Coordinates of C-alpha atoms in Angstrom, one line a residue:
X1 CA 86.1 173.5 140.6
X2 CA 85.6 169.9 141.8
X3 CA 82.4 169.8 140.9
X4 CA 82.7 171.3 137.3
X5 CA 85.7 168.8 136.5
X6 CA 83.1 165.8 137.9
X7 CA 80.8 167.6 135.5
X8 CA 83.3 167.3 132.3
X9 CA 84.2 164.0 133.4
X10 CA 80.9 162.8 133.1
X11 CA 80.0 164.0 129.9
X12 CA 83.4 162.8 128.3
X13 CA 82.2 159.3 129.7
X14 CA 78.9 159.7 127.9
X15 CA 80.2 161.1 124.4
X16 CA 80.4 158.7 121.5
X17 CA 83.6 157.0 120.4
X18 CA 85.8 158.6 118.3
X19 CA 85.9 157.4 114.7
X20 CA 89.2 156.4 114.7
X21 CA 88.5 154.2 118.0
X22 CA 85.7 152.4 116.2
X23 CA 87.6 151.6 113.5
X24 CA 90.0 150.2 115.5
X25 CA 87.7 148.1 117.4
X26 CA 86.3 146.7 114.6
X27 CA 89.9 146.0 113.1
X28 CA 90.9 144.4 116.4
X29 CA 87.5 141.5 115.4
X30 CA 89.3 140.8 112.4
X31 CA 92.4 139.6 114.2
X32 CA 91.0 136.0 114.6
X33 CA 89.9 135.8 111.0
X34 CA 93.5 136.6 109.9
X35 CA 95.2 134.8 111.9
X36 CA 92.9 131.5 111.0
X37 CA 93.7 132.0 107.6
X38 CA 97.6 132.5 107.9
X39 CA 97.8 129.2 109.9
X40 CA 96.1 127.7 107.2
X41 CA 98.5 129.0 105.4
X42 CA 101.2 127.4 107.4
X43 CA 99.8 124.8 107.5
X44 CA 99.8 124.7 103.9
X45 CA 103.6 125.6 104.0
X46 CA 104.6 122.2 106.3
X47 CA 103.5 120.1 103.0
X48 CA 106.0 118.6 100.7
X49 CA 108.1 119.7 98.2
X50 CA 109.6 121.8 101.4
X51 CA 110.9 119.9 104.2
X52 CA 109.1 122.1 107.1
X53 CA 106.9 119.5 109.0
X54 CA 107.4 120.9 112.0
X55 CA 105.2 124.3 110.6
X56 CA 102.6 122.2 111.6
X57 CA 102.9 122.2 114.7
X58 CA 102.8 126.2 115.7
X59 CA 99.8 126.0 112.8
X60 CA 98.1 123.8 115.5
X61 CA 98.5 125.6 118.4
X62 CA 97.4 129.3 116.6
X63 CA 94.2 127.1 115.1
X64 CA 93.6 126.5 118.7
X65 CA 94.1 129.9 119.8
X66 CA 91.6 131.6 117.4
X67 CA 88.8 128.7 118.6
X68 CA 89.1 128.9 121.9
X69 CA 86.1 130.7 124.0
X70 CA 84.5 131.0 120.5
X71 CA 80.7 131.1 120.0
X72 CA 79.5 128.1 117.5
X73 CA 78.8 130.5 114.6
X74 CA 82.3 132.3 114.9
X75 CA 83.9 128.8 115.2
X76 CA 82.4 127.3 112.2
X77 CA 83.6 130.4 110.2
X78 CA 87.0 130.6 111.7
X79 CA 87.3 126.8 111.1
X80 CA 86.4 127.8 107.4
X81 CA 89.2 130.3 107.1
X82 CA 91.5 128.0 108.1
X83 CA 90.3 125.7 105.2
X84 CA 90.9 127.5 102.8
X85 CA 93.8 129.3 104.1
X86 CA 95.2 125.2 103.9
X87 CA 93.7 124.1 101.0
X88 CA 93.2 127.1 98.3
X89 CA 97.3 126.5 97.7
X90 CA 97.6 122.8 98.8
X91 CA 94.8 122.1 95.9
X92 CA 96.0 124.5 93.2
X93 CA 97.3 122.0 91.3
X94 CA 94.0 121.0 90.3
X95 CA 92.9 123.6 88.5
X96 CA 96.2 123.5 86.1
X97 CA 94.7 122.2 82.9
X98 CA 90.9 122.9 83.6
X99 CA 91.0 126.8 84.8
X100 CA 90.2 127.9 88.5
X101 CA 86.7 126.9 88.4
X102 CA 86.7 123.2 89.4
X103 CA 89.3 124.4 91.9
X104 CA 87.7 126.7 93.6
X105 CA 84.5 124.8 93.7
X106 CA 86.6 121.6 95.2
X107 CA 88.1 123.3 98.1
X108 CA 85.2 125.4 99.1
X109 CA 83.5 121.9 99.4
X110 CA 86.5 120.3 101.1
X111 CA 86.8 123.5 103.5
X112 CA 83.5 122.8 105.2
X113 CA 84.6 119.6 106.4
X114 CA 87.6 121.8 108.1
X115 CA 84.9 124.3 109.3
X116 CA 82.8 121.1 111.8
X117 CA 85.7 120.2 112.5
X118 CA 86.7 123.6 113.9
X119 CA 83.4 123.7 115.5
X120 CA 84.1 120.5 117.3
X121 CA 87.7 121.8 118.0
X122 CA 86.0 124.8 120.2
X123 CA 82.6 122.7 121.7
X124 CA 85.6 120.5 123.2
X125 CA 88.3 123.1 123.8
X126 CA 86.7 123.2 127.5
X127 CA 86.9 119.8 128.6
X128 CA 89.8 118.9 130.8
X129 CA 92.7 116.9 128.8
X130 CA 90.9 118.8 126.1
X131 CA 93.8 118.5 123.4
X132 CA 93.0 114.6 123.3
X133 CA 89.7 115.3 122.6
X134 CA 90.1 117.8 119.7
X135 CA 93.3 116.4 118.2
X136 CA 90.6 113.3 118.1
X137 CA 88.2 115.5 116.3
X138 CA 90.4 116.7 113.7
X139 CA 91.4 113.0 112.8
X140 CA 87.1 112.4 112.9
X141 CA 86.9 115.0 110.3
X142 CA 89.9 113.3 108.0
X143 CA 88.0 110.1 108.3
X144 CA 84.9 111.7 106.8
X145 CA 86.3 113.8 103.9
X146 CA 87.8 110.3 102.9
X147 CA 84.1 108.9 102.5
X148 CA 82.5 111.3 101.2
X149 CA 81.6 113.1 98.7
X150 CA 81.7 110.9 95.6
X151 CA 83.8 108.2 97.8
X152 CA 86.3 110.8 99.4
X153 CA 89.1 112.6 99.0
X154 CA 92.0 112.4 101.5
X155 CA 94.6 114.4 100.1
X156 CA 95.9 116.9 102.6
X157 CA 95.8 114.4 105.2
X158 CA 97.9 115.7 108.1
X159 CA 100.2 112.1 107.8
X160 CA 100.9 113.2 104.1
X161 CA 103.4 116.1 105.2
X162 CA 105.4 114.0 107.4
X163 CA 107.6 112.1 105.5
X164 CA 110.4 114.1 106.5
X165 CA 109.5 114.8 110.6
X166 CA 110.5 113.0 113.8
X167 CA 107.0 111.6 113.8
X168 CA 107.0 109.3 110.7
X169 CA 107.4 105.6 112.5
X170 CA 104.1 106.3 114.4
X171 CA 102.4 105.6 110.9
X172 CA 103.8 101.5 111.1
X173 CA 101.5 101.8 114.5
X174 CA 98.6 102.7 113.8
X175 CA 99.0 104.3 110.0
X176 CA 98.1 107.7 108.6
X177 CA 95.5 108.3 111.8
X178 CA 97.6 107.8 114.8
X179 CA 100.6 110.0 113.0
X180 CA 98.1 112.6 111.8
X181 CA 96.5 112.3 115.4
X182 CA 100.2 112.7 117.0
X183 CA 100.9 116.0 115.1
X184 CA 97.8 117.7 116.2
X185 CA 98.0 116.8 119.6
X186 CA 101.6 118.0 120.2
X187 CA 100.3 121.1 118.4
X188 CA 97.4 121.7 120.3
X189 CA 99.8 120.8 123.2
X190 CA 101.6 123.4 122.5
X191 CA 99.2 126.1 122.8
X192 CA 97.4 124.8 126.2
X193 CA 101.1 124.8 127.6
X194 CA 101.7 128.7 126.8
X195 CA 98.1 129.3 127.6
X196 CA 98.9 127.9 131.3
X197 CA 102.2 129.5 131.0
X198 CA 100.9 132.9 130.8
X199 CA 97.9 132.2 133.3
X200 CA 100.7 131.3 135.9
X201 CA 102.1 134.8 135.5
X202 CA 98.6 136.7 135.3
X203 CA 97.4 134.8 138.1
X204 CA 100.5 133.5 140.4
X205 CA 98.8 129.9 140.4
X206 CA 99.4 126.7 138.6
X207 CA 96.4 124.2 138.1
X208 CA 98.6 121.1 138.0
X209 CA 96.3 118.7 136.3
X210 CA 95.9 121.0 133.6
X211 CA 99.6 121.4 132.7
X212 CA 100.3 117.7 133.6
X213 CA 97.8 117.1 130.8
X214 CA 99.1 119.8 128.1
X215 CA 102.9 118.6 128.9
X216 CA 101.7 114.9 127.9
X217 CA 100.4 116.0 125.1
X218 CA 103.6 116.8 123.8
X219 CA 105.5 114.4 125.4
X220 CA 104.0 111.4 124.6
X221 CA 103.6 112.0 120.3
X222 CA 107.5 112.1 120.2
X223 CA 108.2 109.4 123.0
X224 CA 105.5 107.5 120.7
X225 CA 107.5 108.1 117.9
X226 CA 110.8 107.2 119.2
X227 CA 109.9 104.1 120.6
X228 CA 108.1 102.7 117.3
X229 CA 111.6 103.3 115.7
X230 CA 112.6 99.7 115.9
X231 CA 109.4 99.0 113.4
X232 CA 111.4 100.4 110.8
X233 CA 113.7 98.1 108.9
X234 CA 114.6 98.1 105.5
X235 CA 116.2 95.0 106.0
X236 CA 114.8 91.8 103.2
X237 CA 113.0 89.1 104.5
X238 CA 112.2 87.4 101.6
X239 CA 115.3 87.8 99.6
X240 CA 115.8 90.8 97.2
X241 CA 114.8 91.9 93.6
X242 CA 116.1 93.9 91.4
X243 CA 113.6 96.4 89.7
X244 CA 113.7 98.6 86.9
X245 CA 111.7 102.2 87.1
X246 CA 110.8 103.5 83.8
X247 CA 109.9 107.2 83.1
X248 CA 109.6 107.6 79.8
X249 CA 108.0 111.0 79.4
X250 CA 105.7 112.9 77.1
X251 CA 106.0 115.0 74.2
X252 CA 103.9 117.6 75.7
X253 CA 102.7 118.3 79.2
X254 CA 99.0 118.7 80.1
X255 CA 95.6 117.3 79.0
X256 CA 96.9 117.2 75.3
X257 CA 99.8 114.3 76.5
X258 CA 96.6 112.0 75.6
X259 CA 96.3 113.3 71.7
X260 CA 100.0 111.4 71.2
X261 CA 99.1 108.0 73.2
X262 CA 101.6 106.5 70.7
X263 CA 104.1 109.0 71.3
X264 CA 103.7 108.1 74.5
X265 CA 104.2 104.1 74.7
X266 CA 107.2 104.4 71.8
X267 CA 108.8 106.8 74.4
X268 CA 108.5 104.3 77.4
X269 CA 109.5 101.8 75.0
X270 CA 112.3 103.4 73.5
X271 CA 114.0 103.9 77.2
X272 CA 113.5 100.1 78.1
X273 CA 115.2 99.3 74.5
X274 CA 118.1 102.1 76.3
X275 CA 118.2 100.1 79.6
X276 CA 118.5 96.8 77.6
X277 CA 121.6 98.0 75.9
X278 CA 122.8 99.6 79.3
X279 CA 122.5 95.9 80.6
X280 CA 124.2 94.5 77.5
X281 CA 127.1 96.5 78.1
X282 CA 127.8 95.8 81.6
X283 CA 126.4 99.4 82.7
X284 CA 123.6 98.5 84.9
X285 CA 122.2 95.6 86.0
X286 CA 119.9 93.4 84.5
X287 CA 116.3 93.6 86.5
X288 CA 113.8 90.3 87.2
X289 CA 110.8 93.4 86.1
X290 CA 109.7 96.4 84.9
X291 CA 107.5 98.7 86.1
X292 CA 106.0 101.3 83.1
X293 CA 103.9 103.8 85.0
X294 CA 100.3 104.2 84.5
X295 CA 98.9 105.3 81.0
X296 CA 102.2 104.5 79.4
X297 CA 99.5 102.9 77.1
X298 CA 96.6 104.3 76.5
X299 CA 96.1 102.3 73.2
X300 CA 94.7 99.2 74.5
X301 CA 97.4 96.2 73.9
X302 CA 94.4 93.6 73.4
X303 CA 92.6 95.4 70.8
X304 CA 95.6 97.0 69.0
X305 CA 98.2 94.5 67.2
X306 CA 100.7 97.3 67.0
X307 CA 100.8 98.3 70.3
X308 CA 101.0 94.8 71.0
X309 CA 104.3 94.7 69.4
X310 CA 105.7 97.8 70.3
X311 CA 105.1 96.2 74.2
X312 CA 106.5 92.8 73.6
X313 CA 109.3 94.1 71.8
X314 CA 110.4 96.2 74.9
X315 CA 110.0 93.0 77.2
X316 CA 111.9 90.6 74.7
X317 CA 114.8 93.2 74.4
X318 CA 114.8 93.4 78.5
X319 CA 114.4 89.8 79.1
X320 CA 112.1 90.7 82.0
X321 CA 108.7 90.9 82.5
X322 CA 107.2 94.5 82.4
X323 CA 104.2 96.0 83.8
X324 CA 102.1 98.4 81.6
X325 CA 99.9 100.6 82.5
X326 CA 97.2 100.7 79.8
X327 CA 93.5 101.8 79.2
X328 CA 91.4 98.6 77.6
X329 CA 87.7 98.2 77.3
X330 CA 86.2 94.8 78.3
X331 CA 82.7 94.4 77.8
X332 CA 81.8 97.8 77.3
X333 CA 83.8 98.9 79.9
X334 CA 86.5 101.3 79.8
X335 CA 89.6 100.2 82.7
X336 CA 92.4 101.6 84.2
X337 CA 94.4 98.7 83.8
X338 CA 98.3 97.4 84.8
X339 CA 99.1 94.4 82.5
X340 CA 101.8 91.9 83.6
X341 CA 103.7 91.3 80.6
X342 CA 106.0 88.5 80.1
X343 CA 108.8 88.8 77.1
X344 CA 107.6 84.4 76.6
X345 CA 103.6 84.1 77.4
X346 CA 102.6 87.9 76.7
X347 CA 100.3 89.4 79.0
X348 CA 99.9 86.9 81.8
X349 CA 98.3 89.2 85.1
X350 CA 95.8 92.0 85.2
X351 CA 95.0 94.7 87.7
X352 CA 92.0 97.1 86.8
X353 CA 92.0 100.2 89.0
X354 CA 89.3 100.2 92.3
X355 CA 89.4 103.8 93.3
X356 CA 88.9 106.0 90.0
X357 CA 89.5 109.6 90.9
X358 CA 86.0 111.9 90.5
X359 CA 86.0 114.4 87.7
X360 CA 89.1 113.0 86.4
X361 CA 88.2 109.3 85.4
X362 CA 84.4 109.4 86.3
X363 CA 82.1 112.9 86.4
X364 CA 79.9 112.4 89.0
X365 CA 76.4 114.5 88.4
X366 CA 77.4 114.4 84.5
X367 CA 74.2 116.4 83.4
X368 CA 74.4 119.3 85.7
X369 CA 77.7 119.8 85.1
X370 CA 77.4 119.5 81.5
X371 CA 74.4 122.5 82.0
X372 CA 77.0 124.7 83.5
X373 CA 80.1 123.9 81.3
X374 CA 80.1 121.3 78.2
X375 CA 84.0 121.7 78.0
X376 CA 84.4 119.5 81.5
X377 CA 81.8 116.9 80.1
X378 CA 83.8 115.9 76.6
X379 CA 87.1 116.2 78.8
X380 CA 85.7 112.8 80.9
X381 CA 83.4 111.6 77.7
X382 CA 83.1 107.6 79.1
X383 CA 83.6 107.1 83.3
X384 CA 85.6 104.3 83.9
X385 CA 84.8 101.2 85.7
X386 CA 86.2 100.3 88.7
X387 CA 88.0 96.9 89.7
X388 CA 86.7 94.7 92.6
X389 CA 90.1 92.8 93.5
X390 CA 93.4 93.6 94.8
X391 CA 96.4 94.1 92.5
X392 CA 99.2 91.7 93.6
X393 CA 101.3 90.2 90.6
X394 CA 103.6 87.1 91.3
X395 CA 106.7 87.8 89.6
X396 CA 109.2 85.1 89.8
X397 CA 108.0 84.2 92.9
X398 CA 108.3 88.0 93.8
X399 CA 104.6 89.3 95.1
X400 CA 103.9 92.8 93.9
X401 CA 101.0 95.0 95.1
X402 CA 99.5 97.6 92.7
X403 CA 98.1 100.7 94.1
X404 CA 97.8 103.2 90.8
X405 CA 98.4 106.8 91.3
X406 CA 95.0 108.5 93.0
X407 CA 94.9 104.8 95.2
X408 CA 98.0 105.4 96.8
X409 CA 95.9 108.9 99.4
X410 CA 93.3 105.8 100.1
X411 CA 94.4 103.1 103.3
X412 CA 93.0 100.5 102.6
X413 CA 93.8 100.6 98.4
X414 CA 97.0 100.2 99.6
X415 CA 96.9 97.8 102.8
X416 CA 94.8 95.2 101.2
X417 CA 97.6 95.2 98.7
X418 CA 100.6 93.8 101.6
X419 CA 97.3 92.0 103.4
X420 CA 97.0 89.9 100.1
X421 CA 100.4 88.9 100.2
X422 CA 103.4 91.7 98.4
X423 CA 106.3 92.1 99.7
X424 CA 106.7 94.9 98.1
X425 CA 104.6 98.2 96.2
X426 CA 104.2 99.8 93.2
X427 CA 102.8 103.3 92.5
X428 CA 102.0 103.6 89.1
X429 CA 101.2 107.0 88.6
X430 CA 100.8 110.0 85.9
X431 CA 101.0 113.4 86.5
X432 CA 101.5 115.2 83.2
X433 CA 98.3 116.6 83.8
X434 CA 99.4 118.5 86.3
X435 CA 102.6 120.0 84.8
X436 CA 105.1 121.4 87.1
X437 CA 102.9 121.9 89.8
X438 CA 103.5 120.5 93.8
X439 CA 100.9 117.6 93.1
X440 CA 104.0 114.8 91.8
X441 CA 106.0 115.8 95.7
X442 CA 102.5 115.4 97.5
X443 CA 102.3 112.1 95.9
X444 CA 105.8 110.7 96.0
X445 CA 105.6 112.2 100.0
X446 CA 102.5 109.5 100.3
X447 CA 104.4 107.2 98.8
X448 CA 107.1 107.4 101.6
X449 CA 104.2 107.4 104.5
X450 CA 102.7 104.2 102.9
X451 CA 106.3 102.7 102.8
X452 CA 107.0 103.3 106.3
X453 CA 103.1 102.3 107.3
X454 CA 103.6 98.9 105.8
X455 CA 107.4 98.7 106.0
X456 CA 108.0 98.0 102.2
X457 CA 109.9 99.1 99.2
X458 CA 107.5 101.4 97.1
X459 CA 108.7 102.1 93.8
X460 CA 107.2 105.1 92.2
X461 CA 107.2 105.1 87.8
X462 CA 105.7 108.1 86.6
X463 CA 105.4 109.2 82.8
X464 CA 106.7 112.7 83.4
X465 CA 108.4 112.7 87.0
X466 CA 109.1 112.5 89.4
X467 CA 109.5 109.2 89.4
X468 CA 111.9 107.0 92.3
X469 CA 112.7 104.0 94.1
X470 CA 111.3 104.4 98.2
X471 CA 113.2 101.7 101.1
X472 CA 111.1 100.5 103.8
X473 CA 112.4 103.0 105.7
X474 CA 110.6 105.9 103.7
X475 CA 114.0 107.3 102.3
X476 CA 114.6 107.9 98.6
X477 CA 117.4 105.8 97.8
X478 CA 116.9 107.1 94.0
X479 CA 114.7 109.7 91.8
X480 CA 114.6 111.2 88.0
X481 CA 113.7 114.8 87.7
X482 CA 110.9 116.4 85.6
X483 CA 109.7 116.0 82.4
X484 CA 113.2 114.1 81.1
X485 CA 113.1 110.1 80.3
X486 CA 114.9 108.1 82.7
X487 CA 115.4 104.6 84.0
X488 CA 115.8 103.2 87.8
X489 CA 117.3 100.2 88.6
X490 CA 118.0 98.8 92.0
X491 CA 118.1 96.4 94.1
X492 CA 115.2 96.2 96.9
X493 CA 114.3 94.1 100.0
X494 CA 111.0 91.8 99.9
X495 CA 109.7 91.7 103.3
X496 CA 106.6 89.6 104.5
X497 CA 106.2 90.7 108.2
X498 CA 103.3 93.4 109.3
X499 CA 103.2 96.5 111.1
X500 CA 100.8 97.0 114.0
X501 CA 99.3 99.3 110.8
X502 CA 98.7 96.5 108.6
X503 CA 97.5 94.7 111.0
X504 CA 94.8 96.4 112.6
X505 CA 94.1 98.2 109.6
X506 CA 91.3 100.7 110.0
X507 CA 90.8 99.7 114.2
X508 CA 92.8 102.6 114.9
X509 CA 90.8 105.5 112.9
X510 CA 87.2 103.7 114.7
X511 CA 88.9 104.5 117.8
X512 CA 89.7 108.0 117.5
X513 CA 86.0 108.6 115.7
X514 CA 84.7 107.0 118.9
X515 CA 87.3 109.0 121.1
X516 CA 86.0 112.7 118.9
X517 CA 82.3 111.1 119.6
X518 CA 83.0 110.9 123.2
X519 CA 84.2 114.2 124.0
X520 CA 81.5 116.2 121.5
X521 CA 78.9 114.0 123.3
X522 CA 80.6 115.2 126.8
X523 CA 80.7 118.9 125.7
X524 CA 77.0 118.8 124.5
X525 CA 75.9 117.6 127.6
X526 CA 78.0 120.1 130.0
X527 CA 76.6 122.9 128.1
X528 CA 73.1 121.6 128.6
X529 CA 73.6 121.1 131.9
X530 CA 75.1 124.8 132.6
X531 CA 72.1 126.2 130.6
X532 CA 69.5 123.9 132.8
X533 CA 71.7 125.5 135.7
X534 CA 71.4 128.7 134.6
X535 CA 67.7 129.1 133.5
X536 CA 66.8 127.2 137.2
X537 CA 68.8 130.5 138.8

């Protein structure tokens, strides 16, 4: 009887696996996949218009989960799914007017930038203190995608969906890096603390350097960002303005706004006219400028009497100086413009645009993309030029930095602005374009970074919303709402002194670049040394 039960044993042991067993096996390998994606998707979730910031954090620590003890091949795939588990939604809003193709094609570009970086994530996730080393990575990997392609694109920068979280005054240290860099690392934190949590009870031991490491990982992000408190002020320095915010909306939302450009500069017109008589009448008070948001004039004021008109009326009525956002052509070339005008002298200051958004004001490879599509070629039918100097308007004695809407995801379009003197900032921006979608919130939520980065008032005028007035502070003191015309007007603090941000400007990204370098360069050469080790046994 022994025997024969051996004997049935034995052949059970050497019989195939059920179906149902493979099947779940091979289910069970898609567990890291999914779970990539859904923290991307989390991920996604922290971003403005919903407050959640802390979502970020538990994305981190799953990300970190799913990478860990991962070949380079499943890493770099995993680190994909996360991508676009991130940026399919984040991104959406750029396929509003132009259909899903340019969409699609812009985050599967943008998610391979996620997938090295997941790559690095796991080469590092060894090392001791390893959290330092792959939060450091993921800030390496933001630094690129802001380069290149077709001189970057930042947006979905970890610092972009913190404008409502405990970390925020880490971005007047060392700006969007070192609070991007603090959020990963408490996230990655986070899941090397549970990791040693659950070892401890597997195993009965606790290696202390290990969880001395993981616990400062978390602890020092939010002791970081409670002691930089005291760098936020939105007390003046200089005095005060007051400023006026015009929104003067669109007659129809999308790419057709531009067939009525008149439409358009009559409506931001006829609001200013509204805020003049609101002034007259003792119902708000008069402002020392306007701020028109960008395209408020897309028929060029220099080559177009009536528009001319139709401008200086608006700043005669106001008494104030305004600043338009028009599209001229000088020389041939076509500019993204803000024209200071005066209601005396006329147009007295110009700022021309530096960083033109790709595919929207310039179409990089024009003839291959015309080959597949002809539609996206007559949509962008001359690029625009870009501008070469900082936009900083004296106003009364008032300095006023320019950064115009797609500027305002770039560091240094906005720094060189407080570096060349404003005490406060402007965001110029239109989003009709975009409609409804969650672009205008990711936008006003840089806004509020760059505020508390450089610790200035940033006034936000948008053509269709939402449009609002940001203290130093990064709170929103006032906005409009969506597609309506509306007018701002408020008092603000000038301030003249500089973060630690402004002024070490982009040392603090070099250093985490050269921090990710260090640790990929110290995981490549422990795993050539284990291999040497290995193929000597």
């Amino acid at each position: 009887m022994t025997v024969t039960a051996t004997s049935v044993d034995q052949s059970d042991q050497l019989r195939p696996p059920s179906a149902a067993t493979a099947r779940g096996r091979r289910l069970l390998r898609l567990v890291p996949a999914a779970a990539s994606a859904l923290c991307g998707l989390l991920l996604y979730v922290s971003f403005p218009p919903r407050p959640l910031w802390w979502l970020a954090l538990p994305a981190f620590a799953g990300f970190a989960w799913v990478l860990r003890d991962r070949t380079w091949k499943a890493a770099l795939g995993l680190g994909y799914l996360f991508g676009l588990g991130f940026l399919l939604p984040l991104l959406v809003w750029t396929g509003v007017e132009v259909g899903p193709g340019p969409w699609l094609a812009l985050v599967a570009i943008e998610a391979v930038f996620v997938a090295l970086v997941g790559l690095g994530v796991a080469a590092v996730s060894k090392l001791p203190a390893w959290p330092v080393w792959a939060a450091a990575v993921w800030i390496a990997g933001e630094a690129v995608r802001a380069r290149v392609p077709f001189r970057g694109f930042p947006w979905g920068k970890i610092a972009f969906g913190q404008a409502d979280g405990v970390f925020l005054p880490l971005a007047a240290v060392g700006g969007t890096p070192v609070l991007g860099f603090a959020v990963v690392l408490c996230g990655f934190g986070l899941y090397e603390a549970g990791r040693l949590i659950a070892e401890r009870r597997r195993t009965q031991t606790l290696r202390r350097a290990a969880a001395a490491a993981a616990l400062l990982s978390i602890a020092i992000p939010v002791a970081g960002a409670v002691a930089a408190r005291p760098l936020v002020s939105d007390r003046a320095q200089d005095g005060t303005a007051t400023v006026a915010v015009i929104q003067g909306n669109v007659p129809r939302s999308g790419l057709e706004f531009n067939a009525q450009r008149r439409a358009v500069l009559d409506y931001h017109a006829r609001e200013t006219l509204k805020l003049a008589a609101d002034v007259k009448a003792g119902k708000a008070p008069k402002p020392d400028y306007v701020l028109w948001p960008e395209n408020s004039s897309d028929i060029d004021p220099f080559a177009n009497t009536d528009a001319a008109a139709v401008i200086d009326g608006a700043a005669k009525a106001i008494g104030a100086p305004i600043s338009v956002g028009g599209v001229v052509e000088k020389d041939g070339k076509l500019l993204n413009e803000q024209i200071l005008w005066d209601p005396v002298k006329g147009p007295t200051q110009t700022y021309d645009k530096r960083q033109v958004q790709p595919f929207g004001e310039f179409l990089p490879l024009r003839s291959l993309i015309g080959m597949i599509n002809k539609n996206w070629t007559s949509m962008v039918r001359q690029d625009f030029s870009r501008g070469s100097k900082p936009g900083v308007f004296d106003i009364d004695g008032a300095k006023v930095g320019f950064a115009t809407c797609y500027e305002a995801a770039f560091d240094w379009a906005v720094r060189d602005t407080v570096t060349h003197g404003a005490e406060m900032i402007s965001v110029p921006s239109n989003n009709a374009t975009f409609d409804r979608s969650e672009m205008t919130y990711q936008q006003l939520a840089m806004s509020r970074i760059r505020a508390v980065e450089h610790s200035r008032t940033v006034t936000v005028p948008v053509t269709s919303g939402v449009s609002a007035v940001i203290m130093p502070d990064g709170k929103i003191t006032q906005k409009t709402g969506m597609f309506v015309p509306a007018y701002l007007v408020q008092k603000v603090p000038l301030r003249t002194s500089e973060t630690p941000a402004t002024r070490m400007g982009i040392l603090p990204e070099i250093a985490l670049v050269l921090v990710a370098a260090g640790g990929l360069g110290w995981a490549i050469g422990s795993g050539l040394r284990g291999r040497r080790r290995t193929d000597g046994a």
